[in-house]
Each structure stands twice: as structure tokens, then as C-alpha cells.
């Protein structure tokens, strides 16, 4: 029996200004003090893509041995929620900035390559604050702040491996300076996709998604819990149901969040208010040079 | 003295010679508004106080021999989907009934910098969706030539205001013909510039890959004058073009000797009414007399334009209008128990039927497999439509076509038959899909109603379009004002 784990990791970038406007990305200031018509999604305004976000995305991609795509584009991911100011999030989908990389974990004889499927750039949303019983307050200071999302291949096989991967990733991102990778403050959080495969009988459980984990401890614990649950199901020949689960740190268990089927209907759509991102070899090499010496991972290749 | 029927360049001349004061011009235009606005209903908001303040400021400058902007003292109306700081901007929708933007569209700022006098916000179809200005939540605008007819749409208020002498020029926006069609119906000049020539920053988007702001004026020279101000690169609009600015007044009177005009068979189809066809045939004669050569050309993919337009525009509409959720600004329902109800009831109450219809259709085009089946296909065909234009513009300079199949239709006719209504855009939509410039100018009358002629040109070649239009205008006499 084998546990199969893939990760989606959100990393807040250390740019001074937001992704599409000049508002500050500083954390911890008075609610809604870092907003403008653009990051509030007011009618008629247009996004101007912050070049630094592309630059940082490429740095992360190079550090994780990815191909930097010379042409990538932004799309709209459509869904309604009060934290999302425009009714869509500007992100990437079919043409991401970086694709096909890897990150090595382990040492000596036990080195293992964990595949990186893609890295894309996207905007963060605002936050809900449930201050009173009947009222929800909204803070849009994070709205439009830049993120990268790193999506791994399902190459991880245990909670321990996952933790090691995340720690290594954190060190790399910190070292190249694209993020402060603070787990508690939302600049480093992860979704875990997990299932269990019975290789002998060639059957597997359906994939469960554990969303918004933001500490290494909660990741390993959530994976452990989910691993056991899936193993029991497969032993009883029962399938798990496909769904999004929420980590409950207090009760040390995961809870189902609602059918994932809903999230398949994002109606991804080209964001034509932003031009395609077109990069030259020179530009990419320039960034590569700036990374040389920073990390042992990045050779002269 | 009456000024309201003069053109901008005539007013400019008078102001320049100190024959008249900016406040006197404003007085006259406001008197005109007093006389006719109740009948026409061209405006949603009037900004008289602001206008007087500006006019007085300009008079003072003139008095002190200080220089004034190019549009100094000239009253204008702005379509109500263009954001104007501190002034109600409703998109003619209940959704934005009390929306006062804290920022301005780039074009509005440019016009203010040139000292234009802001007079008001003009009526339109709700969020620009419609061809008769009848989907406005606030009022119906009448055609100044005949009160039982529509002014066209969606920039119907802008075209009616210019035609009726309620302002000297207006801005409209054109997604599928929304500047050109009302200009044709109201007997004024309306230009849809090349996509990317005029900044869209602050224009509340309908279909963002098709939308373009354009001037509506009394004659071609005024059109060039306004275009000179609003064209040009804007770093806030990533789709705005970086090329050098052109003076569109230069060469305006050069004539069109040797110009090659294409006449596309696809635009002279079974839908085209006889009076419009006759007016265009006569126009072709005029162009020949002016030294142009005319030849038949073919744009074979034109027949797909409407289907492609529906899918692309509605898809874009469905996501562009998602931001109106009642959370941060605009209408909010009082009938909700949770956030889902707040959003859906707000949208249910705030949007009119036509807007809902297009959002629903657009959502359908993008849903699951439909994206590949419809949206991607439509975009593929859009490329062929562009290619058609590229092909013909390698052999001719300007394409001559109708703007509309008929003259202005009756009020109340366009409202409840959506599929019929969409046909109205059939001759104007291709230019939006291809991103090319197109102008509508008066070219005749039928039963007391104006007929418009459309001239399309190469991307960023507004200069040739304006020159051609000016030559026609100079040798004909269709540029008259309605008796009100
Ligand atoms: Zn901002």
C-alpha cells in the first residue's frame, strides 16, 4: 500500500507594491488602509501588471529547475465570494510562467527528486474578519497582493517527506529573497492532495484535498490522519468520497468542506486587459545570472 | 444670439476673437437644454454648477490674456459609463444608482485638462446593452428628428444631445456599433477609433476586447479635434498603443484624389433597406466625382460576425459584471440572510432583463466543455474576420458600408424582441471584432430621418478615414440640425 501526496503551495511575494496597482503589500497595518480603486475592483479601472512579480516568479522557477515559458498569459478564475473584489481572481491556468521542474530532498544515497508541475503568478484576495456574531468585516489590504502558486507532481509518499520537502522549499525561497515565507502570516501556506494506492490489487481511494494548512506540524498531522483514514477505507474496500477537507488543529482531525465538483466550474477565461507575458532568452539569462552563487542548486546550466 | 447650433471649431474661433464669453455660450446651451431636454431626455445627470464654475474660470483666463486649453469653454456631455470623479456614474443601471466614482477615466481627465466644460452625463442602454437606449433604468431618450423614434444606442443620449444642440460634442463608447449606430440615427458624426488608440481606463467595461471610447460631434473637423485630445498612450491601460501621437487636423482638407474605396458585397445584403442603399449608391457617385476609385471587394467571413460577436461579447460581459455583488458599492438588496443571498438578490434586483440575459448567455458559453465548443471557436473565427480586412486593405484604403439597414425605428419596437434587435448591429460589429477604426457620417435623409454611411479603415489610420469623411461632407449638404 502506498500513500500518494501532491502539494499546491501559495507563497506571498516580497514585492513592495501589489500585483496590479501601487498599493503597499505590508502586513499588519490598519484594515483597508492599503487599497485603491484597482485593488478594490471598482468599475472601469484596469490592472497594470507589476514587472517585479514576473521577475520573482522566474527566480522561483529557476531555483526549482523549471522551464521558464517565453510566453505565458493571465486568466480570470470566476467565482463569487466577498473577499474577491471583482468576482474573479486574476491568475494563470493553461499557460503558466514556469513548468516542469524538480526539487531534491534527502541526502546521499536517499536523494529523491520531487517533480514540480508548474509555478504560476496570481493575486491574493482580501480577508473576512468574523468579529461579531452577525457581522462579517472585510479587510482588503491583501487584495491584489502577489502570490506564486507552486504545484508539485504527486511524488511525495509520507507526512515526513512532505515536511522535508516544504522545509527545503522554504529555505530556497528565503535564500533567493522572493518571499519571507512566514507560515503563520499567510505568506506560505499549502493545500495537500492525498490518496492511498493498493499497488497489489491495483485500486486506489479517491483524492482528498486538505486546504489552507499553514504550519509544518499541522501538515504532518493532517497527512497522518488522512493516511490512516484512507488505508482503513481501502482495507474495507470502501472508497472515500471526493471532497475538500479542512484541517481542524484543535480536534486533530479533518472535516469535509463541500464537494470539489463545485470548484471545477471556475469558467477560466483569458484576461485580455493584460498583455501576454513575453520573455526573451536575454531576460531569463539575466535573472539566472543574478541567482548564481546564491544557491548550490542552481548550476551554470 | 444663438450658439447652440454652431460647431466646436466655430465656437473656438469666436472665443479666440473674444467675440463671445464662455459663460455666454454656456448660458445659451443651458437655455437650449431647458427648452428641449424634457422632450429629448438625453441626460441622466446635469452638472450646471460645475459648468458655470469652469466657464467663469475660462473667461477670467481669457480676460487676463492667459492661454486656455484647446477645448476651452466648450460644453460637453459624457456617456454615463465613463467614470467622472465626484459625478454620479450610473451606466443607466439601478445597480449603480448612487455610484459616485472617486476617480476619473483617462479621457475625461484629458478633456478637462484642455478646459472643456463638463455639462452632464448622457443616457444610454443599461451597461451599454441595447441598440435603442430603451434599456436604460432611468428614461427613454427620443430621436431629435422625430420624437416617436429611438435615438439608437447604446450611446443614444450622447448622439441625441449633440444632434439637439444640448452640447457641442459628446463621448460615447462603441462595443458593437454603440457610437456609430446612434450617430447615424441622429444625423451626427461618430467615430469608433482603432482598439488601443484611446485609453479605456475608467470606462466601465462591457466587453473589454471590443470596447472603445469615441467622439460624437456635429461635423468631421470637430471629430478630429476631439480625437486629437483623447487619443494616445496611457500606462494605466495595458492594451493602449504606444505609437506616436498624430495631429488629425493636419491633412484633413487634402482631398481624396486617387483614394481607393472598397465596397463589400456582404454589406449590401437582403437586410439593407432601399432608402439606405440608394443613399450609399449616391455617395459612391460623390466619391468618384472627388477623384476616388471604387471597386467591389469581398469579406467572405462577414456572415459569421454576429455569431462570433454574441459569444465573445456575452462571455466577456459575464465576467466583467461579476464585480457588482452589493458588497462594496452600488445597489445592495435589503432582502438577505446570508452572503449568497446578498449577492444573488442584489444582482437580481440591480440588473435589468437585457443585462441578465447576456450574463446568463455568457456564463453558458464559458461553462465546462462549452468553452472549447463556443468561446474558442468564436476566437478562431475572429481571426478569419480580421484576416478578411487585412486582405482588402492591401488593395483599398477605405471600406464603404452602411451603418444600419434602416433609419431610426419606432420607440418600443426594439425592447422585447432580443434576437431581432441584435440584427441592428450587423454592419457595425465586424469593425469591433477586427479592432479597426470606423466612422459614421450623415449621407442622406428618408422621411425626415437621417441616414448614416460607414467608412472603415486600416488600424490606426483614422487620418485617412477623417480625410475621406471630410471630403464627402464638404461636397454634400446632409449635415443639418433638426428643427425642435
Ligand atoms: Zn491598490
Coordinates of C-alpha atoms in Angstrom, one line a residue, chain A residues 7 58 74 82 99 120 123 133 140 145 168 171 174 176 178 185 200-201 207 211 225 234 247 267 281 295 300:
Chain A
X7 CA 1.0 19.8 -3.0
X58 CA 11.0 33.5 -12.7
X74 CA -3.1 35.7 -17.3
X82 CA -17.0 38.7 -0.6
X99 CA 6.6 24.5 -15.8
X120 CA 2.1 30.4 -11.7
X123 CA -3.3 37.8 -6.9
X133 CA -21.9 37.1 15.8
X140 CA -8.9 44.3 1.5
X145 CA -1.1 41.2 -3.3
X168 CA 13.7 22.7 1.8
X171 CA 14.9 27.6 2.7
X174 CA 14.0 32.6 1.6
X176 CA 16.7 33.8 -3.2
X178 CA 11.4 36.3 -3.2
X185 CA 1.1 35.1 8.4
X200 CA -1.1 -5.2 -5.4
X201 CA -4.8 -5.0 -6.1
X207 CA -8.1 12.0 -3.8
X211 CA -6.9 23.1 2.3
X225 CA -4.7 11.3 10.0
X234 CA -9.2 0.6 1.2
X247 CA -7.7 20.7 8.9
X267 CA -15.0 29.2 -16.1
X281 CA 16.4 34.5 -23.6
X295 CA 22.3 28.6 -4.2
X300 CA 25.7 27.1 -14.7

